[in-house]
Coordinates of C-alpha atoms in Angstrom, one line a residue:
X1 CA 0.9 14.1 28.6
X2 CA -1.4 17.4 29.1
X3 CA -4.9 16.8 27.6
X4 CA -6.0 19.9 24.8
X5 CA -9.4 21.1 25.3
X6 CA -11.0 22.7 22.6
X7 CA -14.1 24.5 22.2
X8 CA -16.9 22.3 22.8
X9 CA -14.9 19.0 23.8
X10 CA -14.8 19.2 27.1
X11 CA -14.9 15.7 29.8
X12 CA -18.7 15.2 29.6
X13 CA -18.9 15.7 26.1
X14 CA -16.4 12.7 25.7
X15 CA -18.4 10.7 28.1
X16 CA -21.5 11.2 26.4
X17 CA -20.3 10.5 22.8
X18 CA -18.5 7.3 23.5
X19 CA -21.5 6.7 25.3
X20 CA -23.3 6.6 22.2
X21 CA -21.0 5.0 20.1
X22 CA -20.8 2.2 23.0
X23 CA -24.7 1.8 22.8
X24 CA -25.1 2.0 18.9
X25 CA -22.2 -0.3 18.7
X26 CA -24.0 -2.5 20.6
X27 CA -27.4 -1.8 18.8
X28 CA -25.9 -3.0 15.5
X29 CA -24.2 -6.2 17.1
X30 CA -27.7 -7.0 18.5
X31 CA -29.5 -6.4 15.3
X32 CA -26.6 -8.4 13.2
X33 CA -27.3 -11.5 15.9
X34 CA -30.5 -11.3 15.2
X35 CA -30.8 -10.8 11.4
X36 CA -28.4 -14.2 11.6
X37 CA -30.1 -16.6 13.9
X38 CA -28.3 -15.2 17.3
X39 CA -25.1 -16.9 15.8
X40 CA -21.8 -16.4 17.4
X41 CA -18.9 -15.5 15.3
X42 CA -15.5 -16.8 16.6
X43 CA -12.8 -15.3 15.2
X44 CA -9.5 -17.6 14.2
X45 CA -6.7 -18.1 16.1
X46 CA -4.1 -14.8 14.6
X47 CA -0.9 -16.4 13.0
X48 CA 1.9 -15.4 11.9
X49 CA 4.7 -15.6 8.9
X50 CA 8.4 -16.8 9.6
X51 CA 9.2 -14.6 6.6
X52 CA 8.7 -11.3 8.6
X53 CA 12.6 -11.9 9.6
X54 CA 13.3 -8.2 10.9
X55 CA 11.2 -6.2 13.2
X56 CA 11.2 -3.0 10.5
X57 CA 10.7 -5.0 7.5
X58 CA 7.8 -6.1 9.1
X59 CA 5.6 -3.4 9.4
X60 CA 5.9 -3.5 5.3
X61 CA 4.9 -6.6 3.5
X62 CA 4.8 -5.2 0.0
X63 CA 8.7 -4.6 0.1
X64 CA 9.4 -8.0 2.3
X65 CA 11.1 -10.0 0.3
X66 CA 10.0 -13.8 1.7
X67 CA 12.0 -16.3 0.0
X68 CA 14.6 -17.0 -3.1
X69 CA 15.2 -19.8 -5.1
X70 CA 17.9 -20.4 -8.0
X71 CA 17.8 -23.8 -9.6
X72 CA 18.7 -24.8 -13.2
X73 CA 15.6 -26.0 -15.0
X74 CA 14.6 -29.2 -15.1
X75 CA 12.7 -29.3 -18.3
X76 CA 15.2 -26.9 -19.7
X77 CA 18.6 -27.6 -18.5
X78 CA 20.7 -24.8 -20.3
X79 CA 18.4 -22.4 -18.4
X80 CA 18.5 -21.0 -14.8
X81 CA 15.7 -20.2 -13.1
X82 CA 15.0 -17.6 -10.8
X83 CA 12.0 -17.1 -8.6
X84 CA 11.9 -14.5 -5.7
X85 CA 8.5 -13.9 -3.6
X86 CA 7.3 -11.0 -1.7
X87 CA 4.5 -9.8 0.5
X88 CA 4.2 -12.9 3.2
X89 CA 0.9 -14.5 4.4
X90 CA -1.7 -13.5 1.9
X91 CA -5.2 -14.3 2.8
X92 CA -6.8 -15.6 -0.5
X93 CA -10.3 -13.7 0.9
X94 CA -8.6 -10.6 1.8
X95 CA -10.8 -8.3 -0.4
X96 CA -11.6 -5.9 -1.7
X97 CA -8.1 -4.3 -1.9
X98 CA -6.2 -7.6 -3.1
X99 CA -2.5 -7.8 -3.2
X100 CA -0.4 -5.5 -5.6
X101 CA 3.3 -5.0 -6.0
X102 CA 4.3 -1.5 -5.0
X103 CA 5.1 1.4 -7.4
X104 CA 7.3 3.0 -4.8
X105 CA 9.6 0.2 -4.7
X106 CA 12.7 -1.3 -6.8
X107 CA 12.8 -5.3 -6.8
X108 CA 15.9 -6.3 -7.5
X109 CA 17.6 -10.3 -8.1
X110 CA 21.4 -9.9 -7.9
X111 CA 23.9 -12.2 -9.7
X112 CA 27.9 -12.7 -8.5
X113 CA 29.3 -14.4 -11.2
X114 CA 33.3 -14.9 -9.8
X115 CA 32.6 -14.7 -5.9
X116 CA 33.5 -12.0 -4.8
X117 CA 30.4 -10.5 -2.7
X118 CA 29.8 -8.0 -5.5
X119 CA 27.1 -8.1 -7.8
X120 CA 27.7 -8.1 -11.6
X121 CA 24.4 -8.3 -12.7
X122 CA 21.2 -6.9 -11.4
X123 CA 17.5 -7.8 -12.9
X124 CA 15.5 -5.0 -11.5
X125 CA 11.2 -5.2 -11.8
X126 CA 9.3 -1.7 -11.5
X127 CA 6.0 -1.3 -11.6
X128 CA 3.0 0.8 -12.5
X129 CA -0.9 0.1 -11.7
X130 CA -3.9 0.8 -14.0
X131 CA -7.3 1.7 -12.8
X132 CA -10.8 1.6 -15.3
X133 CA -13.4 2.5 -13.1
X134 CA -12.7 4.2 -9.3
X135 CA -16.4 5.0 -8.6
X136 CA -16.7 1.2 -7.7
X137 CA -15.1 -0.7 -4.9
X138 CA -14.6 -3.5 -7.0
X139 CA -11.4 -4.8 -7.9
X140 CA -13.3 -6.6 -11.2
X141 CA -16.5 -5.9 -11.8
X142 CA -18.0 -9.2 -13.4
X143 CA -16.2 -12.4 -14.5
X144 CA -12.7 -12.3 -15.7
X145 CA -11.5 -14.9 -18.0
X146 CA -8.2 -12.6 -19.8
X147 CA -5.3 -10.1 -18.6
X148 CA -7.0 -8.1 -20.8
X149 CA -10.5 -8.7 -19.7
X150 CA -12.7 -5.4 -19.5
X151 CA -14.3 -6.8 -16.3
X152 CA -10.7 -7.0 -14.4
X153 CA -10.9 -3.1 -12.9
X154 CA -7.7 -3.1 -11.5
X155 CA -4.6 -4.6 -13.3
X156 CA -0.8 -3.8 -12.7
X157 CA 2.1 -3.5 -15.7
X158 CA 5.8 -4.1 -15.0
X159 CA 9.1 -3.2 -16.7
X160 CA 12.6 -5.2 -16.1
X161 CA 15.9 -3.5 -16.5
X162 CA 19.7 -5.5 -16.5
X163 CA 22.0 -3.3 -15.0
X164 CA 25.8 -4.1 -15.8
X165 CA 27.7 -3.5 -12.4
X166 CA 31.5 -2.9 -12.0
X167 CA 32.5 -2.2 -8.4
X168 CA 29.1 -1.5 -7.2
X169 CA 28.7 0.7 -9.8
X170 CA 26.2 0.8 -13.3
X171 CA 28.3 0.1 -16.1
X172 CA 24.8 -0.3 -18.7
X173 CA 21.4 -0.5 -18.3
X174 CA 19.2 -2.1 -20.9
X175 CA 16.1 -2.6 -20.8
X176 CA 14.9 -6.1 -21.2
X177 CA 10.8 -6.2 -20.7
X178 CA 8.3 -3.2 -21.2
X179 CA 4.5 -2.7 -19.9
X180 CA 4.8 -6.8 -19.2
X181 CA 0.9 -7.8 -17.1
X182 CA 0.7 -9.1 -14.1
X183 CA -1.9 -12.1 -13.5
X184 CA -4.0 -10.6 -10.7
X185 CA -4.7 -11.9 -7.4
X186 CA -7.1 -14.9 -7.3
X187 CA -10.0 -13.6 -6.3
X188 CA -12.6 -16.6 -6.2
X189 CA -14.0 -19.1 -8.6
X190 CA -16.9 -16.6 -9.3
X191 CA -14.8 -14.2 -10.8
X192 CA -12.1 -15.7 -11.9
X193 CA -13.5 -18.8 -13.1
X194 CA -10.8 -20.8 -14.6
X195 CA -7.6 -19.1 -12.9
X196 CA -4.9 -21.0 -15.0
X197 CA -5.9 -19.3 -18.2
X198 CA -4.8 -16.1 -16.4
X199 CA -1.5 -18.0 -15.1
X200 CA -0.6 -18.4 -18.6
X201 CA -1.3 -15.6 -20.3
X202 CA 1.5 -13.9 -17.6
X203 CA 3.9 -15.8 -19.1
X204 CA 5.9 -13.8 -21.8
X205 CA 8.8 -15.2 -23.4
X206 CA 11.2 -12.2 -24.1
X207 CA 13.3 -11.3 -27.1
X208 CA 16.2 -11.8 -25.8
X209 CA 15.8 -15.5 -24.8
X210 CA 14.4 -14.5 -21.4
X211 CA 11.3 -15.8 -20.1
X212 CA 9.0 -13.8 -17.5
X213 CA 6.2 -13.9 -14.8
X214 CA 4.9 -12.0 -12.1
X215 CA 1.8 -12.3 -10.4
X216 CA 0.3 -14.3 -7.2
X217 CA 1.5 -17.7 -6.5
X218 CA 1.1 -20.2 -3.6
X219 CA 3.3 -19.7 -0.9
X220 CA 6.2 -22.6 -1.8
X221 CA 7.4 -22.3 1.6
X222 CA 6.7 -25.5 3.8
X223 CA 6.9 -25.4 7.5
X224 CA 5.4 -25.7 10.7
X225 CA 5.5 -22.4 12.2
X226 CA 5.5 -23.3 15.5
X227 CA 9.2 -23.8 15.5
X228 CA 9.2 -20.2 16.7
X229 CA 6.8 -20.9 20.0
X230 CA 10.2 -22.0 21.8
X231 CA 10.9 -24.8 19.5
X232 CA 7.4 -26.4 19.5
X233 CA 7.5 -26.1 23.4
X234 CA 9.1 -29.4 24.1
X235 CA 6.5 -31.6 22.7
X236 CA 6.8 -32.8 19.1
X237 CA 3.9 -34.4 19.1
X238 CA 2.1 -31.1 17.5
X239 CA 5.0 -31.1 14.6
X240 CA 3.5 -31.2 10.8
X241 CA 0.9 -28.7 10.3
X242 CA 1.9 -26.8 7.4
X243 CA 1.6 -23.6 8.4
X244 CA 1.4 -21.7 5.5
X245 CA -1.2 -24.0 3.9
X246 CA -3.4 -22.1 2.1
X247 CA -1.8 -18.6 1.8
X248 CA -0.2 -16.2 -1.5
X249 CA 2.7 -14.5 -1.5
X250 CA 3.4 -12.3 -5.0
X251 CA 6.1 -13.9 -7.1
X252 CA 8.9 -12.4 -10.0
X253 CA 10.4 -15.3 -12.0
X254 CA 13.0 -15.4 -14.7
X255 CA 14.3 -17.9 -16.9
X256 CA 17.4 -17.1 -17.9
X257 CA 19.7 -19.3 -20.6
X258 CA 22.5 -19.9 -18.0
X259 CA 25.3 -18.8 -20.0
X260 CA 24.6 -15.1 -19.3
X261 CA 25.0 -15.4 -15.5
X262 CA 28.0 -17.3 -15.1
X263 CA 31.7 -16.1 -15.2
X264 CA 32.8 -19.1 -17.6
X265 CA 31.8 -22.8 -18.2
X266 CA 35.6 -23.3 -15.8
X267 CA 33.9 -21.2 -13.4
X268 CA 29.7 -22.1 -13.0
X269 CA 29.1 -21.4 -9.6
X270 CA 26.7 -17.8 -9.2
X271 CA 26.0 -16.3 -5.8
X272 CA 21.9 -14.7 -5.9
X273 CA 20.3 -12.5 -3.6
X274 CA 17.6 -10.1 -3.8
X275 CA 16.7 -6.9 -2.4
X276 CA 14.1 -4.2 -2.1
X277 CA 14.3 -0.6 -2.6
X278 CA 12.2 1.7 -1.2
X279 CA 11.4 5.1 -2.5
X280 CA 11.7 8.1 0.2
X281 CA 9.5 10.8 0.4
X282 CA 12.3 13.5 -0.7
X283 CA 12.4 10.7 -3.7
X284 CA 16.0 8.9 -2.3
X285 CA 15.7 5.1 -2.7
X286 CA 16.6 3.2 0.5
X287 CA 17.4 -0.6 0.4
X288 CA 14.8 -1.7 3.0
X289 CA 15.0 -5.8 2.6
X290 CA 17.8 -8.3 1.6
X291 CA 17.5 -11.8 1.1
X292 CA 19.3 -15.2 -0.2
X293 CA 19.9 -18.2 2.2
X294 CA 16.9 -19.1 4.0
X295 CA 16.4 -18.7 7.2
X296 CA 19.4 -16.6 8.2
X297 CA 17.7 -13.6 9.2
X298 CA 15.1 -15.4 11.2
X299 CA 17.0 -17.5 12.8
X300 CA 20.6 -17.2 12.5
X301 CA 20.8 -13.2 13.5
X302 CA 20.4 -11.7 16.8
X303 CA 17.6 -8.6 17.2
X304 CA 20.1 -6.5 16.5
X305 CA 21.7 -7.1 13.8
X306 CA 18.3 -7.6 11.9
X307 CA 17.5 -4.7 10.7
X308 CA 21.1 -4.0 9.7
X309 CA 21.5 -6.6 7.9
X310 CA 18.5 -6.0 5.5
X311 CA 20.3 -2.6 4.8
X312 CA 23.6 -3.8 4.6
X313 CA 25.6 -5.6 0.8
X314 CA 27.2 -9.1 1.1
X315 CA 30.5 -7.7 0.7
X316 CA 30.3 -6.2 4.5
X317 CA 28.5 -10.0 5.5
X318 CA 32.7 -10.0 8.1
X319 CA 30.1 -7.9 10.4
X320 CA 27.8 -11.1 10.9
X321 CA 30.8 -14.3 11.8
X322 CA 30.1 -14.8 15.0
X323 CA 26.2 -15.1 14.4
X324 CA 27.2 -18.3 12.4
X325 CA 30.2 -19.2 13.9
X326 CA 28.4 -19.1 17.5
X327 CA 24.7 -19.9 16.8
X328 CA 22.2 -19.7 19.1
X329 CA 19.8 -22.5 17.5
X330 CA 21.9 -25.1 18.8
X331 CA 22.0 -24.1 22.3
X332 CA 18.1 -23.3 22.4
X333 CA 18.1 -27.2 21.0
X334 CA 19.8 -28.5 23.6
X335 CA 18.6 -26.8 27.0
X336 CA 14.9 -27.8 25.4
X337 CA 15.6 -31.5 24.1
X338 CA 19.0 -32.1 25.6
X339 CA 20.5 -32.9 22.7
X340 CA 24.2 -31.6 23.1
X341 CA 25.1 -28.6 20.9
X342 CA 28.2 -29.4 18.6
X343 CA 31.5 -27.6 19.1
X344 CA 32.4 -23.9 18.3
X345 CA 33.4 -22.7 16.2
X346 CA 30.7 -23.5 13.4
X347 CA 32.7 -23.9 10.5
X348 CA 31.1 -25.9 8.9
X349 CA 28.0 -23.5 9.0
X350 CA 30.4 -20.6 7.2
X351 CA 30.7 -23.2 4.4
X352 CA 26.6 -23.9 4.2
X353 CA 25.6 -20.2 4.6
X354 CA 28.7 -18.0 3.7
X355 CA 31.0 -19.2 1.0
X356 CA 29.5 -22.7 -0.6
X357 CA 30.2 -26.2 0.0
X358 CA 34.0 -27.1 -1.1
X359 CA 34.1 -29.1 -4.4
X360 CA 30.0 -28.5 -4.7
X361 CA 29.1 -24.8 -4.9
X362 CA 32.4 -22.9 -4.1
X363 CA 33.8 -20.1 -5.9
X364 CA 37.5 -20.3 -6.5
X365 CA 38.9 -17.2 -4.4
X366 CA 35.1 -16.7 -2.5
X367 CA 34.9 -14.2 -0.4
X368 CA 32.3 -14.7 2.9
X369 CA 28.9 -13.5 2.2
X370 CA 25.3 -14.7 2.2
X371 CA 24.0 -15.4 -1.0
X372 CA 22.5 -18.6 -2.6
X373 CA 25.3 -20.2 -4.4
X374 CA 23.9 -22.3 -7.3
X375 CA 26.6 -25.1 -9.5
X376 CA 24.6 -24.3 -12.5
X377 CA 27.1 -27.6 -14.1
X378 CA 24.9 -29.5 -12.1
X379 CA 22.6 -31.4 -13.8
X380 CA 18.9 -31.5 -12.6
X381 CA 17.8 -35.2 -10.8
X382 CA 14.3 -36.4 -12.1
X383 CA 13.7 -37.5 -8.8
X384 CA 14.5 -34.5 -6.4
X385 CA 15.0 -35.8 -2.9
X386 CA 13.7 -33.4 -0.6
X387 CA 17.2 -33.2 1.5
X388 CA 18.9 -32.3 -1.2
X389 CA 22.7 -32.5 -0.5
X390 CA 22.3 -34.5 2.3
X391 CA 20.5 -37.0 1.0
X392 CA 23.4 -37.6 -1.8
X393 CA 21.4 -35.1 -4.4
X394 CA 23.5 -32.6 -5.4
X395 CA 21.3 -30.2 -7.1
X396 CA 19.5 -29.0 -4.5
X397 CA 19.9 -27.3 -1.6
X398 CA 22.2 -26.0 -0.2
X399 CA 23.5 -26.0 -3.9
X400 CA 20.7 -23.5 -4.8
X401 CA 17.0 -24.1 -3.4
X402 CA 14.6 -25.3 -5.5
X403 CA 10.7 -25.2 -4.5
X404 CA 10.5 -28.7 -3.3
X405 CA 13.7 -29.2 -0.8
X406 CA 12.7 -28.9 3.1
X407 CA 14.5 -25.8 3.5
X408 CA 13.6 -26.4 7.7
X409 CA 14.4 -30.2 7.8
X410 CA 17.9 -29.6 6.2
X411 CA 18.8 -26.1 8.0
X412 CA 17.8 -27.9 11.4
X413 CA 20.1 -31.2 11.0
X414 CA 23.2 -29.0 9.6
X415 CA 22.5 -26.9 12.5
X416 CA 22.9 -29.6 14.9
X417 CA 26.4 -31.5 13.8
X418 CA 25.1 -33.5 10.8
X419 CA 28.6 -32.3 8.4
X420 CA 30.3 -32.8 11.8
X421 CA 29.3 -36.3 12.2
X422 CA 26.6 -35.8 14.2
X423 CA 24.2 -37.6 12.4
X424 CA 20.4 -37.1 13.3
X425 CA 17.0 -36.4 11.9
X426 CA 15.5 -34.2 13.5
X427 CA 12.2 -32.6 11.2
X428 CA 9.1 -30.9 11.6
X429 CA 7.2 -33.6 10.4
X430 CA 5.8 -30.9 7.1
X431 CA 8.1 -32.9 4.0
X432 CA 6.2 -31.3 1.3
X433 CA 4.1 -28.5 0.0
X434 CA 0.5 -28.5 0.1
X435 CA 0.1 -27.5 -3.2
X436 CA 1.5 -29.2 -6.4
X437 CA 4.0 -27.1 -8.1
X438 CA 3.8 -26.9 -12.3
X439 CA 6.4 -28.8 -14.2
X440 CA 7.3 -26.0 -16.7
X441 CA 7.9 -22.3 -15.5
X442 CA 7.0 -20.5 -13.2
X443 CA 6.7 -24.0 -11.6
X444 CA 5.3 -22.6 -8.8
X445 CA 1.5 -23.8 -7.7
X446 CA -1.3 -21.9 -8.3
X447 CA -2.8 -19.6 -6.0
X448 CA -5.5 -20.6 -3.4
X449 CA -8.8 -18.8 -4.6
X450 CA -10.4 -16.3 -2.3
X451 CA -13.6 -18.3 -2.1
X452 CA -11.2 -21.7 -1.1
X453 CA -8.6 -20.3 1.1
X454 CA -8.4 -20.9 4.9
X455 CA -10.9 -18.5 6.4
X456 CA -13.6 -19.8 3.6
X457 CA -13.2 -23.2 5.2
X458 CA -16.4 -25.1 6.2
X459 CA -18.6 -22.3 5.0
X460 CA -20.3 -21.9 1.7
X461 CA -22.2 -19.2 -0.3
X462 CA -25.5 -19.6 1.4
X463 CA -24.5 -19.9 5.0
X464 CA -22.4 -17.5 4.8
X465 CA -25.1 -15.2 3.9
X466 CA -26.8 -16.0 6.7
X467 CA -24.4 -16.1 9.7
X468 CA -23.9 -19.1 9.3
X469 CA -27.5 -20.7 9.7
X470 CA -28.4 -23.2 7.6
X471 CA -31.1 -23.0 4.6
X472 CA -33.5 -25.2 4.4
X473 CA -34.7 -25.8 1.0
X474 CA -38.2 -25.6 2.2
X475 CA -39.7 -22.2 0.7
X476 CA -41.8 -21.8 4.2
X477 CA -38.4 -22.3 6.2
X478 CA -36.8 -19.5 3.5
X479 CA -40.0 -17.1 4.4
X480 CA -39.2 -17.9 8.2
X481 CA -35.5 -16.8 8.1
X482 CA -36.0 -14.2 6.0
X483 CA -38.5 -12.5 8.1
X484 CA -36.7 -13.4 11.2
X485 CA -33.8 -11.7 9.4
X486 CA -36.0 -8.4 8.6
X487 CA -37.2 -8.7 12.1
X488 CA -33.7 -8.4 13.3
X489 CA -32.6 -5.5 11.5
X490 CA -35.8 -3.5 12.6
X491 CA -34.7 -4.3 16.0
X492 CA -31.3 -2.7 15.6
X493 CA -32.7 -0.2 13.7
X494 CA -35.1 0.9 17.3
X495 CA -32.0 0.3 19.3
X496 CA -30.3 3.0 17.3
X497 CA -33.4 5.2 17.7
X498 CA -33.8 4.3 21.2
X499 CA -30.0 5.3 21.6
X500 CA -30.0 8.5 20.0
X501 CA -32.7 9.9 21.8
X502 CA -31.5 8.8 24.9
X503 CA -28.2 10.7 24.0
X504 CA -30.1 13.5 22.8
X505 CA -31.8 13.8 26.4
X506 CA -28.8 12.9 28.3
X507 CA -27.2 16.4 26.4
X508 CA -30.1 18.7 27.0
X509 CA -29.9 18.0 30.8
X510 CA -25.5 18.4 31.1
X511 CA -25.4 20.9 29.4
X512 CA -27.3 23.0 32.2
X513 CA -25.0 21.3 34.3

């Protein structure tokens, strides 16, 4: 690469002005030690989300799609619920720009009502955002105890559509939910006081028997990450830290009376999958995320098919066999643990992830694809078991998901013989959610508050303040700090003077030179 040299940036001129940036950088960091006690700040260890599945989708985690889940209702049995989460791994503190659905995008849950890889109907959310006040950085600027609440600055409004498909095509469109408001992000107990009242009021019961919510949830998803760092490296004495403890995700949920999604009460069985659109800049939408079964993109599909497969339809799912019929999971289990890989080919995995279980949640006539196939004649258990299917419940997963079945623990023994009669039990040791889910809809938990989520740990309002020094509640202690505090910043303050004067001098003498 040739280096451009315009007028007045020449080599020295570089040198001298990261020069000064280098020494007032250092200035500030030694006034900021000092204002708080010479405290040293230790930033956490960086983590990461299993839901970033593709290396594109990645890079944007408002159009991710992280997780579905279909289950019929269990305090409303003739209704199906829907719930589909995007934007992975939200930091309850991560202010001042909390977390927003974008307006650029089209999030869409897809119905298959007679199995044949093609959707029939297709609930699509849009959005728009609303702003009071721009001349603040706030997102509220006081206390906010209503949707409506003058003190929430920035607030978001949604619309749903139902489009009527026939061979991939928009038969109707009908609009089902107008100008609907989202419950914000959970900001912190000091402005959003009591955070359920906010919950609630995002709950809208629709005129057409429908009921609705969007808005920030706790991530439902259970696992211990480290799965990823080569199967916990070998040693499973580190298994059951719940990962995603503590973290948002944005969630759409729909309850639907079942009867509009299926084919027939002869025929029950729905495939669901969602996608995201994505809006170009020459104004083409682009399907940039796909997802139903979980953990099929992470885990199932090799780097390159990734990316394809989140712009790719079920009906062309032929394109990904030999991912499922030839995992690699299984071999990566047994050159680690030993534990000997069942035989190919994995049929029994094209019946878990591609076409339903036989006489539990297959069409008649199915074609191969990856959706979440739901029985909604299946009666919801009052005792879920977490295993679901495998542990003799047969409304949960893989018959649908609903939020409490460990997703990991189930994929992981299938994965390793356990429909082939190789029985095990292998786990992460994470068996349920850290939060407790609601037992009416949206059912899922509450978000964590900014001021309670995992980088607030071990730190409150006043040490925080402070660098983390402690206050005495001694008033002469108080004087102390403070002055010690004032002291510091004069002492950046000179470094900065000292800095810029040095610089000053340093560019008076080179540029004789």
């Amino acid at each position: 690469m040739t280096a451009i040299n315009r007028s007045g940036w020449g080599p020295g001129t570089f040198r001298g002005r990261r020069s000064l940036a280098a020494l007032t950088c250092g200035a500030l960091a030694a006034g900021a030690l000092a204002a708080g006690g010479v405290a040293a700040l230790t930033p956490e260890a960086a983590s990461a989300s299993s839901h970033r599945e593709a290396p594109l989708i990645s890079g944007q985690p408002q159009f991710d799609n992280t997780d579905v889940y279909a289950f019929v209702s269990p305090d409303k049995p003739d209704t199906t619920t829907l719930v589909a989460n995007w934007l992975p791994f939200e930091d309850p503190a991560g202010g001042p720009n909390f977390y927003k659905f974008a307006t650029d995008a089209q999030y869409d849950i897809h119905i298959d009502s007679n199995g044949d890889a093609q959707g029939d109907l297709l609930y699509r959310w849009t959005f728009k955002e609303h702003l009071k006040n721009d001349k603040t950085f706030l997102y509220n600027t006081g206390p906010v105890t209503s949707l409506d609440d003058p003190d929430l600055n920035f607030t978001q409004t949604y619309d749903i559509d139902l489009l009527r498909l026939k061979d991939q095509k928009v038969a109707s469109t009908h609009k089902i939910a107008d100008d609907v408001p989202v419950a914000p992000s959970n900001v912190g107990k000091a402005s959003m006081p009591d955070y359920s009242v906010l919950r609630k009021q995002a709950v809208h019961q629709l005129p057409s028997g429908l009921t609705t919510f969007a808005g920030q949830a706790d991530d439902p998803f259970f696992l211990d990450l480290r799965v990823f760092d080569l199967l916990y490296g070998g040693d499973l004495s580190e298994v059951g830290n719940d990962t995603l403890k503590g973290y948002n995700v944005n969630t759409l949920a729909l309850q639907v009376p079942t009867h509009y999604i299926q084919q027939s009460a002869e025929q029950p069985v729905v495939g669901i999958w969602s996608t995201t659109q994505r809006k170009s800049a020459s104004g083409h939408w682009t399907q940039v995320s796909r997802l139903g079964m979980p953990l099929v993109n992470e885990v199932v599909l090799p780097l390159k098919d990734k990316d394809k497969f989140n712009a790719s339809s079920p009906w062309n799912d032929a394109d990904f066999l030999p991912s499922v019929t030839n995992p690699e999971l299984p071999k990566l289990i047994e050159g680690i643990y030993k534990i000997k890989a069942p035989a190919e080919p994995r049929n029994d995995l094209v019946s878990v992830f591609l076409t339903g279980v036989k006489d539990l949640n297959q069409p008649p006539g199915v074609k191969p694809a990856e959706a979440l196939r739901l029985n909604t004649s299946i009666k919801p258990t009052a005792e879920p078991k977490r295993l679901g299917v495998l542990d003799g419940d047969n409304a949960g997963f893989p018959n649908g998901r609903r939020l409490t079945d460990d997703v990991l623990d189930i994929a992981l023994q299938v994965v390793e013989g356990e429909l082939v009669g190789s029985k095990n039990d292998l786990g992460d040791a994470v068996d349920a959610n850290d939060a407790k889910f609601e037992a009416s809809f949206p059912y899922v938990a509450l978000p964590t508050a900014g001021s309670r989520g995992p980088t607030a740990e071990g730190a409150t309002a006043r040490n925080a303040l402070n660098g983390g020094a402690g206050l005495s509640s001694s008033s002469d202690d108080n004087r102390t700090l403070l002055i010690a505090s004032a002291g510091g910043a004069v002492a950046g303050v000179l470094l900065i003077a000292t800095a810029l004067t040095w610089w000053r001098r340093r560019r008076r003498t080179t540029s004789y030179i």
